Tab-separated table of C-alpha atoms and ligand atoms in Angstrom:
chain	number	residue	atom	x	y	z
Z	1	MET	CA	31.198	-16.285	-25.176
Z	2	SER	CA	32.383	-16.337	-21.960
Z	3	ALA	CA	31.463	-16.543	-18.247
Z	4	ARG	CA	32.409	-13.539	-16.121
Z	5	ASP	CA	33.056	-14.425	-12.510
Z	6	SER	CA	30.820	-11.825	-10.727
Z	7	GLY	CA	31.987	-9.690	-8.360
Z	8	ALA	CA	34.662	-7.030	-7.629
Z	9	PRO	CA	38.740	-7.769	-7.939
Z	10	ALA	CA	40.465	-8.550	-5.123
Z	11	GLY	CA	42.680	-5.723	-3.114
Z	12	ARG	CA	40.031	-2.947	-3.383
Z	13	THR	CA	37.678	-1.505	-0.489
Z	14	VAL	CA	34.964	-4.040	-1.185
Z	15	TYR	CA	32.431	-5.153	1.374
Z	16	ARG	CA	31.067	-8.734	1.035
Z	17	ILE	CA	27.573	-10.095	2.292
Z	18	ARG	CA	26.931	-13.696	2.328
Z	19	TRP	CA	23.510	-15.215	3.071
Z	20	LEU	CA	24.518	-18.349	5.059
Z	21	PRO	CA	22.810	-21.457	2.930
Z	22	GLY	CA	20.036	-22.946	5.013
Z	23	THR	CA	19.946	-19.986	7.517
Z	24	ASP	CA	18.465	-16.762	7.614
Z	25	ARG	CA	21.701	-15.151	8.761
Z	26	LEU	CA	24.050	-13.141	6.784
Z	27	HIS	CA	27.589	-13.065	6.761
Z	28	ALA	CA	29.438	-9.671	6.482
Z	29	SER	CA	33.078	-9.228	5.477
Z	30	CYS	CA	34.562	-5.455	5.528
Z	31	PHE	CA	37.885	-4.667	3.469
Z	32	CYS	CA	39.744	-4.706	6.467
Z	33	GLY	CA	39.281	-8.210	7.481
Z	34	ALA	CA	36.655	-7.669	9.897
Z	35	GLU	CA	33.703	-10.577	9.800
Z	36	ARG	CA	30.511	-10.574	11.448
Z	37	GLU	CA	27.124	-12.293	11.250
Z	38	PHE	CA	23.814	-10.228	11.389
Z	39	GLU	CA	20.160	-11.156	11.149
Z	40	ASP	CA	19.220	-7.696	9.676
Z	41	PRO	CA	20.468	-6.090	6.750
Z	42	VAL	CA	20.109	-2.546	8.026
Z	43	VAL	CA	21.902	-3.504	11.271
Z	44	LEU	CA	24.582	-5.303	8.969
Z	45	TRP	CA	25.034	-2.030	7.058
Z	46	ASP	CA	25.531	-0.004	10.020
Z	47	TRP	CA	28.229	-2.017	11.240
Z	48	LEU	CA	29.951	-2.310	7.964
Z	49	LEU	CA	29.967	1.424	7.158
Z	50	GLY	CA	31.010	2.245	10.463
Z	51	HIS	CA	34.488	0.980	9.745
Z	52	PRO	CA	36.981	1.176	11.367
Z	53	GLU	CA	34.653	1.225	14.674
Z	54	GLY	CA	34.075	-2.173	16.326
Z	55	HIS	CA	36.077	-3.798	13.381
Z	56	LEU	CA	38.881	-6.324	14.788
Z	57	PRO	CA	40.244	-8.354	11.884
Z	58	ARG	CA	40.519	-11.754	13.084
Z	59	PRO	CA	44.206	-13.492	13.479
Z	60	PRO	CA	45.516	-14.794	10.136
Z	61	GLU	CA	45.728	-18.306	11.702
Z	62	ALA	CA	41.925	-18.328	12.560
Z	63	HIS	CA	40.828	-17.453	8.410
Z	64	ASP	CA	39.853	-21.135	8.149
Z	65	SER	CA	38.159	-21.885	11.502
Z	66	PRO	CA	33.931	-21.017	11.075
Z	67	ALA	CA	33.026	-17.400	11.453
Z	68	PRO	CA	32.196	-15.949	15.244
Z	69	ALA	CA	28.714	-15.589	16.087
Z	70	ALA	CA	27.647	-12.149	16.392
Z	71	ALA	CA	28.806	-10.281	19.411
Z	72	LEU	CA	25.674	-9.144	21.553
Z	73	VAL	CA	24.844	-5.976	21.398
W	1	MET	CA	14.774	5.213	2.752
W	2	ILE	CA	14.155	5.197	-1.091
W	3	VAL	CA	16.545	7.897	-2.787
W	4	THR	CA	14.714	10.701	-4.249
W	5	GLU	CA	17.901	13.506	-4.524
W	6	PHE	CA	19.229	13.101	-8.082
W	7	ALA	CA	23.067	12.621	-8.489
W	8	ARG	CA	24.157	15.321	-10.528
W	9	ASN	CA	27.710	15.489	-12.619
W	10	GLN	CA	26.926	12.191	-13.626
W	11	TRP	CA	26.141	10.635	-17.317
W	12	TYR	CA	22.164	9.503	-18.053
W	13	VAL	CA	21.322	7.711	-20.933
W	14	ALA	CA	18.915	9.922	-22.894
W	15	ALA	CA	17.999	8.069	-25.890
W	16	TYR	CA	18.896	5.149	-27.892
W	17	GLY	CA	20.883	6.275	-31.033
W	18	HIS	CA	18.088	5.022	-33.215
W	19	GLU	CA	15.420	7.701	-31.849
W	20	VAL	CA	17.906	10.490	-32.335
W	21	GLY	CA	17.719	11.617	-36.102
W	22	ARG	CA	16.774	14.373	-38.119
W	23	GLN	CA	13.499	15.358	-36.494
W	24	GLN	CA	13.971	16.702	-32.981
W	25	LEU	CA	13.479	14.558	-29.714
W	26	GLY	CA	12.532	16.247	-26.468
W	27	ARG	CA	13.372	14.455	-23.164
W	28	THR	CA	13.428	15.782	-19.428
W	29	ILE	CA	16.009	14.487	-17.333
W	30	LEU	CA	16.848	15.450	-13.967
W	31	ASN	CA	14.183	18.151	-14.451
W	32	GLU	CA	16.202	19.622	-17.568
W	33	PRO	CA	14.226	19.647	-20.428
W	34	ILE	CA	16.702	18.760	-23.156
W	35	LEU	CA	16.236	18.807	-27.097
W	36	LEU	CA	17.959	16.062	-29.092
W	37	TYR	CA	18.899	16.026	-32.719
W	38	ARG	CA	21.422	14.626	-35.318
W	39	THR	CA	23.471	17.065	-37.526
W	40	GLU	CA	23.379	16.439	-41.112
W	41	ASP	CA	26.955	14.694	-40.920
W	42	GLY	CA	25.334	12.329	-38.138
W	43	ARG	CA	26.710	13.755	-34.650
W	44	ALA	CA	23.965	13.645	-31.876
W	45	VAL	CA	23.614	16.933	-30.107
W	46	ALA	CA	22.056	18.118	-26.803
W	47	MET	CA	20.774	21.223	-25.728
W	48	ALA	CA	18.421	23.103	-23.571
W	49	ASP	CA	14.859	22.773	-25.133
W	50	ARG	CA	13.540	25.913	-24.344
W	51	CYS	CA	14.103	28.861	-26.851
W	52	VAL	CA	15.905	31.877	-24.540
W	53	HIS	CA	12.999	34.136	-25.993
W	54	ARG	CA	9.718	32.898	-24.511
W	55	ARG	CA	10.568	29.504	-23.552
W	56	PHE	CA	8.888	27.876	-26.578
W	57	PRO	CA	10.211	24.179	-26.661
W	58	LEU	CA	12.611	23.788	-29.564
W	59	SER	CA	11.358	19.910	-29.754
W	60	GLU	CA	7.629	21.218	-30.557
W	61	SER	CA	6.123	21.714	-33.729
W	62	PRO	CA	6.265	23.885	-35.591
W	63	SER	CA	9.731	24.608	-34.301
W	64	HIS	CA	11.962	22.452	-36.890
W	65	LEU	CA	15.721	21.901	-38.349
W	66	VAL	CA	16.746	23.710	-41.293
W	67	GLY	CA	20.209	21.957	-41.936
W	68	ASP	CA	22.466	21.686	-38.555
W	69	ARG	CA	20.327	24.549	-37.034
W	70	VAL	CA	16.937	24.819	-35.284
W	71	VAL	CA	14.383	27.278	-35.776
W	72	CYS	CA	11.928	27.973	-33.071
W	73	GLY	CA	8.441	27.776	-34.084
W	74	TYR	CA	6.971	30.858	-32.181
W	75	HIS	CA	8.981	33.726	-33.507
W	76	GLY	CA	11.876	31.955	-35.430
W	77	PHE	CA	15.020	32.384	-32.962
W	78	THR	CA	17.634	30.166	-34.808
W	79	TYR	CA	20.257	28.245	-32.966
W	80	GLY	CA	23.088	26.158	-34.255
W	81	PRO	CA	24.121	22.708	-32.988
W	82	ASP	CA	26.240	24.531	-30.350
W	83	GLY	CA	23.101	25.971	-28.753
W	84	VAL	CA	24.547	29.313	-29.615
W	85	CYS	CA	21.819	31.574	-31.375
W	86	VAL	CA	22.372	32.724	-34.846
W	87	ALA	CA	19.368	34.521	-36.098
W	88	VAL	CA	16.857	36.844	-34.305
W	89	PRO	CA	13.998	37.850	-36.390
W	90	ALA	CA	13.818	41.401	-38.015
W	91	GLN	CA	16.952	42.432	-36.281
W	92	GLN	CA	20.695	42.348	-37.121
W	93	ARG	CA	22.122	42.416	-33.443
W	94	ILE	CA	22.099	39.182	-31.575
W	95	PRO	CA	22.019	39.530	-27.546
W	96	ARG	CA	25.183	37.919	-26.131
W	97	THR	CA	23.248	36.277	-23.803
W	98	ALA	CA	21.052	34.608	-26.547
W	99	ARG	CA	22.647	30.921	-26.214
W	100	LEU	CA	21.225	27.445	-25.387
W	101	ARG	CA	22.982	25.529	-22.643
W	102	SER	CA	24.602	22.602	-24.719
W	103	TYR	CA	25.147	19.155	-23.291
W	104	PRO	CA	28.240	16.833	-23.459
W	105	VAL	CA	27.056	13.915	-25.426
W	106	VAL	CA	28.700	10.349	-25.933
W	107	GLU	CA	27.275	7.787	-28.220
W	108	GLN	CA	28.063	4.489	-26.962
W	109	ASP	CA	26.719	0.846	-27.143
W	110	SER	CA	23.432	2.241	-28.760
W	111	PHE	CA	22.896	4.610	-26.239
W	112	VAL	CA	22.994	8.340	-26.437
W	113	TRP	CA	24.775	9.462	-22.843
W	114	VAL	CA	24.235	13.141	-21.716
W	115	TRP	CA	26.425	14.835	-18.926
W	116	ILE	CA	23.861	16.351	-16.342
W	117	GLY	CA	25.982	18.757	-14.304
W	118	ASP	CA	27.570	21.947	-13.435
W	119	ARG	CA	31.126	20.947	-14.193
W	120	GLU	CA	32.906	19.143	-17.458
W	121	PRO	CA	32.916	15.984	-17.337
W	122	GLY	CA	36.784	15.862	-18.038
W	123	ASP	CA	37.993	12.380	-18.688
W	124	THR	CA	34.936	10.512	-17.172
W	125	LEU	CA	33.198	8.373	-19.436
W	126	PRO	CA	29.707	6.539	-19.608
W	127	PRO	CA	30.108	2.958	-18.131
W	128	ARG	CA	29.893	0.443	-20.833
W	129	ALA	CA	27.172	-2.010	-22.167
W	130	PRO	CA	29.249	-3.489	-25.396
W	131	TRP	CA	26.804	-6.762	-25.927
W	132	LEU	CA	24.389	-4.308	-27.272
W	133	THR	CA	26.028	-3.703	-30.245
W	134	SER	CA	28.582	-6.700	-30.232
W	135	PRO	CA	28.081	-9.070	-33.609
W	136	ASP	CA	28.320	-11.983	-31.487
W	137	TYR	CA	25.163	-11.357	-30.071
W	138	THR	CA	21.240	-10.033	-30.900
W	139	THR	CA	19.503	-7.406	-29.018
W	140	VAL	CA	16.056	-6.344	-28.572
W	141	CYS	CA	15.030	-3.319	-26.638
W	142	GLY	CA	12.424	-0.537	-25.846
W	143	MET	CA	11.801	1.865	-23.521
W	144	GLU	CA	8.913	2.620	-21.048
W	145	PRO	CA	8.058	5.596	-19.271
W	146	LEU	CA	7.560	5.103	-15.633
W	147	ASN	CA	5.781	7.383	-13.376
W	148	ALA	CA	7.545	6.807	-10.260
W	149	ARG	CA	10.539	8.289	-8.710
W	150	TYR	CA	13.830	6.385	-10.029
W	151	GLY	CA	14.364	4.915	-6.558
W	152	LEU	CA	11.751	2.479	-7.166
W	153	LEU	CA	13.435	1.376	-10.193
W	154	VAL	CA	16.412	1.001	-8.521
W	155	ASP	CA	15.045	-0.970	-5.467
W	156	ASN	CA	13.041	-3.364	-7.766
W	157	LEU	CA	15.896	-4.321	-10.149
W	158	LEU	CA	18.444	-4.988	-7.241
W	159	ASP	CA	16.127	-7.511	-5.369
W	160	LEU	CA	14.886	-9.887	-8.159
W	161	SER	CA	13.320	-12.319	-5.861
W	162	HIS	CA	9.912	-10.315	-6.979
W	163	GLU	CA	10.284	-12.255	-9.954
W	164	THR	CA	8.751	-15.243	-8.418
W	165	TYR	CA	5.509	-13.319	-7.765
W	166	LEU	CA	5.370	-10.356	-10.028
W	167	HIS	CA	6.693	-11.876	-12.924
W	168	GLY	CA	5.573	-15.830	-12.498
W	169	GLY	CA	5.012	-17.287	-15.949
W	170	TYR	CA	7.325	-15.244	-17.461
W	171	ILE	CA	10.995	-15.023	-15.630
W	172	GLY	CA	9.619	-16.003	-12.483
W	173	THR	CA	10.084	-19.566	-10.852
W	174	PRO	CA	10.051	-20.424	-7.132
W	175	GLU	CA	13.857	-21.196	-7.003
W	176	VAL	CA	14.498	-17.138	-7.277
W	177	ALA	CA	12.722	-16.344	-4.214
W	178	GLU	CA	14.042	-19.394	-2.500
W	179	THR	CA	18.164	-18.922	-3.299
W	180	PRO	CA	20.143	-16.974	-1.059
W	181	ILE	CA	22.075	-14.091	-2.629
W	182	THR	CA	25.703	-12.761	-2.135
W	183	THR	CA	26.219	-9.069	-2.461
W	184	GLU	CA	29.487	-7.049	-3.064
W	185	VAL	CA	29.872	-3.321	-2.859
W	186	ASP	CA	33.305	-1.884	-4.583
W	187	GLU	CA	33.611	1.060	-2.914
W	188	ASP	CA	36.495	2.379	-4.920
W	189	ALA	CA	34.651	1.590	-8.391
W	190	GLY	CA	31.175	2.353	-6.969
W	191	ILE	CA	29.589	-0.507	-8.234
W	192	VAL	CA	27.041	-3.099	-6.519
W	193	TYR	CA	27.270	-6.759	-7.321
W	194	VAL	CA	24.351	-9.361	-6.371
W	195	SER	CA	24.765	-12.723	-7.233
W	196	ARG	CA	22.128	-15.473	-7.197
W	197	HIS	CA	23.313	-18.850	-8.584
W	198	MET	CA	20.520	-21.438	-8.658
W	199	ASP	CA	22.035	-25.195	-9.163
W	200	ASP	CA	18.692	-26.760	-10.038
W	201	ALA	CA	15.638	-24.584	-11.094
W	202	ALA	CA	12.564	-24.501	-13.207
W	203	CYS	CA	13.090	-23.058	-16.644
W	204	PRO	CA	10.896	-19.959	-17.060
W	205	PRO	CA	9.034	-19.683	-20.441
W	206	PHE	CA	11.522	-16.769	-21.367
W	207	TYR	CA	14.485	-18.995	-21.424
W	208	ALA	CA	12.588	-22.249	-22.345
W	209	GLU	CA	10.980	-20.968	-25.442
W	210	SER	CA	14.325	-19.010	-26.525
W	211	THR	CA	16.816	-21.322	-25.914
W	212	GLY	CA	14.892	-24.473	-26.459
W	213	ILE	CA	15.578	-26.382	-23.088
W	214	LYS	CA	13.190	-28.750	-22.372
W	215	GLY	CA	14.232	-29.449	-18.659
W	216	ARG	CA	15.393	-27.886	-15.474
W	217	ILE	CA	18.279	-25.382	-15.921
W	218	THR	CA	21.142	-24.006	-13.665
W	219	ARG	CA	20.504	-20.605	-13.783
W	220	TRP	CA	23.095	-17.798	-12.802
W	221	GLN	CA	21.682	-14.246	-12.316
W	222	ASP	CA	24.850	-11.975	-11.712
W	223	ILE	CA	23.718	-8.337	-11.187
W	224	GLU	CA	26.320	-5.592	-11.425
W	225	TYR	CA	24.770	-2.133	-11.059
W	226	ARG	CA	26.962	0.980	-11.844
W	227	PRO	CA	24.720	3.851	-9.944
W	228	PRO	CA	23.325	5.996	-11.107
W	229	CYS	CA	22.185	5.021	-14.075
W	230	LEU	CA	23.585	1.578	-15.960
W	231	TYR	CA	22.355	-1.726	-14.708
W	232	LEU	CA	23.452	-5.018	-16.085
W	233	LEU	CA	22.211	-8.506	-15.396
W	234	HIS	CA	24.714	-11.106	-16.345
W	235	SER	CA	22.200	-14.326	-16.813
W	236	ARG	CA	23.781	-17.718	-17.600
W	237	VAL	CA	21.174	-20.739	-18.207
W	238	ALA	CA	22.361	-24.366	-18.948
W	239	PRO	CA	20.482	-27.517	-18.476
W	240	VAL	CA	21.456	-29.019	-15.642
W	241	GLY	CA	24.461	-30.924	-15.466
W	242	SER	CA	26.032	-29.105	-18.009
W	243	PRO	CA	29.926	-28.426	-17.443
W	244	PRO	CA	30.632	-24.810	-15.819
W	245	PRO	CA	32.505	-22.132	-17.607
W	246	ALA	CA	36.351	-23.355	-18.701
W	247	PRO	CA	39.037	-21.547	-16.480
W	248	ASP	CA	39.835	-19.680	-19.585
W	249	GLY	CA	36.191	-18.020	-19.412
W	250	THR	CA	34.610	-19.544	-22.400
W	251	ASP	CA	31.310	-21.202	-21.636
W	252	GLU	CA	29.816	-23.234	-24.774
W	253	HIS	CA	27.057	-25.034	-22.966
W	254	ALA	CA	25.537	-22.229	-21.856
W	255	PHE	CA	23.066	-19.623	-22.910
W	256	HIS	CA	24.127	-15.778	-21.997
W	257	VAL	CA	21.667	-12.974	-22.310
W	258	GLU	CA	22.914	-9.752	-20.867
W	259	VAL	CA	19.859	-7.882	-19.398
W	260	VAL	CA	20.682	-3.863	-19.690
W	261	TYR	CA	18.491	-1.337	-18.149
W	262	ALA	CA	19.566	2.283	-17.939
W	263	ILE	CA	17.527	4.054	-15.121
W	264	THR	CA	17.137	7.716	-16.180
W	265	PRO	CA	15.265	10.114	-13.519
W	266	SER	CA	13.311	12.445	-15.432
W	267	THR	CA	11.336	14.307	-12.716
W	268	GLU	CA	10.893	13.726	-9.035
W	269	ASN	CA	8.145	11.138	-9.781
W	270	SER	CA	8.919	10.190	-13.280
W	271	THR	CA	11.688	7.985	-15.158
W	272	TYR	CA	12.699	6.404	-18.197
W	273	ASP	CA	13.059	3.039	-17.911
W	274	PHE	CA	15.318	1.592	-20.902
W	275	TRP	CA	15.713	-1.897	-21.233
W	276	ALA	CA	17.679	-4.178	-23.729
W	277	VAL	CA	17.871	-7.995	-23.944
W	278	ALA	CA	21.288	-9.287	-25.513
W	279	ARG	CA	21.524	-13.068	-26.328
W	280	ASP	CA	24.515	-14.936	-27.671
W	281	PHE	CA	22.231	-17.814	-29.213
W	282	ALA	CA	20.068	-18.080	-32.210
W	283	LEU	CA	21.276	-14.965	-33.579
W	284	ASP	CA	19.382	-14.896	-36.696
W	285	ASP	CA	16.203	-16.096	-35.431
W	286	GLU	CA	13.585	-13.627	-35.784
W	287	LYS	CA	10.764	-15.628	-33.944
W	288	VAL	CA	13.125	-15.581	-30.928
W	289	SER	CA	13.699	-12.047	-31.185
W	290	ASP	CA	9.999	-11.369	-31.370
W	291	PHE	CA	9.437	-13.375	-28.480
W	292	LEU	CA	11.973	-12.158	-26.409
W	293	ARG	CA	11.113	-8.303	-26.963
W	294	ASP	CA	7.575	-9.191	-26.425
W	295	SER	CA	8.066	-11.068	-23.119
W	296	ASN	CA	10.408	-8.335	-21.852
W	297	ARG	CA	8.267	-5.692	-22.564
W	298	THR	CA	5.354	-7.612	-20.848
W	299	VAL	CA	7.496	-8.231	-17.735
W	300	VAL	CA	8.967	-4.407	-17.824
W	301	LEU	CA	5.093	-3.243	-18.122
W	302	GLN	CA	4.489	-5.551	-14.996
W	303	ASP	CA	6.950	-3.559	-13.109
W	304	VAL	CA	5.723	-0.238	-14.414
W	305	THR	CA	2.316	-1.028	-13.096
W	306	ALA	CA	3.683	-2.065	-9.646
W	307	LEU	CA	5.740	0.944	-9.172
W	308	ASN	CA	3.188	3.500	-10.545
W	309	THR	CA	0.962	2.267	-7.459
W	310	LEU	CA	3.546	2.076	-5.439
W	311	GLU	CA	4.482	5.915	-6.338
W	312	GLN	CA	0.707	6.554	-5.648
W	313	VAL	CA	1.021	5.220	-2.023
W	314	ILE	CA	4.163	6.620	-1.058
W	315	ALA	CA	3.513	10.288	-2.557
W	316	ALA	CA	0.034	10.270	-0.488
W	317	GLN	CA	1.594	9.984	2.896
W	318	PRO	CA	5.068	11.326	2.404
W	319	ASP	CA	6.168	11.661	5.887
W	320	ARG	CA	4.498	8.727	7.104
W	321	TYR	CA	6.563	6.323	5.174
W	322	GLN	CA	8.003	2.931	6.901
W	323	GLU	CA	9.356	0.035	5.461
W	324	LEU	CA	11.079	-2.953	6.604
W	325	SER	CA	14.067	-4.680	5.116
W	326	VAL	CA	15.162	-8.063	5.132
W	327	ASN	CA	17.925	-10.415	3.558
W	328	ILE	CA	16.652	-9.846	0.364
W	329	ASP	CA	17.034	-6.235	0.788
W	330	THR	CA	20.933	-6.625	1.105
W	331	GLY	CA	21.726	-5.110	-2.538
W	332	GLY	CA	19.138	-2.436	-2.667
W	333	LEU	CA	20.263	-0.766	0.478
W	334	ALA	CA	23.815	-0.841	-0.825
W	335	ALA	CA	22.459	0.657	-3.865
W	336	ARG	CA	20.584	3.437	-1.955
W	337	ARG	CA	23.622	4.365	0.082
W	338	LEU	CA	25.654	4.528	-3.129
W	339	LEU	CA	23.173	6.803	-4.738
W	340	ALA	CA	22.682	8.996	-1.589
W	341	ARG	CA	26.823	9.689	-1.652
W	342	MET	CA	26.664	10.684	-5.145
W	343	ALA	CA	23.712	12.935	-4.759
W	344	ALA	CA	25.517	14.592	-1.960
W	345	GLN	CA	28.842	15.009	-4.006
W	346	GLY	CA	27.150	15.969	-6.998
W	347	ASP	CA	25.720	18.895	-5.274
W	348	SER	CA	28.719	20.328	-3.368
W	349	VAL	CA	30.951	22.703	-5.227
W	350	PRO	CA	34.516	21.518	-6.460
W	351	SER	CA	36.361	23.091	-3.466
W	352	GLN	CA	33.934	21.827	-0.955
W	353	ALA	CA	34.602	18.197	-2.542
W	354	ALA	CA	38.142	18.656	-2.599
W	355	ALA	CA	38.168	19.534	0.935
W	356	ARG	CA	36.679	16.327	2.118
S	1	FES	S1	9.852	31.620	-27.890
S	1	FES	FE1	11.347	31.378	-29.153
S	1	FES	S2	11.300	32.978	-30.781
S	1	FES	FE2	10.048	33.235	-29.300
S	2	FE2	FE1	10.762	-6.986	-12.403
S	3	ZN	ZN1	36.434	-2.502	8.556
């Protein structure tokens, strides 16, 4: 018996959405490196699937800092 | 919106292997009536379930098998396992167009998969559910007909927070609805993953009685949906405080249940709901098998009842359908989109597909 780690292997066209614990917010990451937070999964998918529109990958040194708040729309 | 279009040029589960034998079985898949049976050497075959003569169903009595052939119960047209007509009553000449459409079949992991489409499957194989026939697991299974569009079942299975409300007392506990999910979509492979890891949860009867765990549990629900048809729920339960899986993947302190669904659209508003529960513990315990079979069937029927109701509601006012999606729907929305894309691709003729 073995436990599998859920989820897709790295290095692919993968979208990831994390529900931030203790909040109502969803954190979306595109395969291109762009990240953003949302409160509505429909708006979130519109943004993710709109790639590359509005997808600005974060600079590499910023990767350990907290995710930026969602831009105003 | 709930997906209603069918994704053609895909593999679908038509039946369990044990349902297909030396008696004809009729199933309607994506609106296509299909006849299934086994030849004398044990091969499962699938072909159109309508006689070319006057459309009598070949799965219906008095149609019957003679050796590897099926004889129409109305006027006796007789077909081979490849669907070609080999005998017409009272005449020598067999019209060249007298053949039933035959369907590619793959028998795998206890399922009989049928390819529904206009082109051949080529190298495309159905996705796997190896636990169902693994000697390391014991499986119980069933199929419930659902009088609802398949998209409603996809929505239902991608959001397990409903367990808390619809399946309380069986598999639902408060923690399921309370615990946030993570969602991943692998675009290349066309797979949706939804995970909910509960660190400290009540143990619902489904797991308490089957595993013997008395206290609270760590409960992981890892969904892997391979649209359109195959849904896998990798379920891991262990007493709170048990060690996590080892780096090499072994996980001897936990109980594992692989819950497998095959979602096969029959018509626009009916669906075959195949379900199977494979466990890696109490392998030879008949009581555990009976309990899990009864419990899971009860749970599936709770879903069937709710979705049948929902279908009536939606069908009554097709152009006034409104809904509101929240965080728990993140995975379901992803599944809908993949299905819509597959439906659009499956309909396009190959030259168009290549031009995209
Ligand atoms: S309908 Fe089948 S032989 Fe006439
Ligand atoms: Fe359910
Ligand atoms: Zn992007």
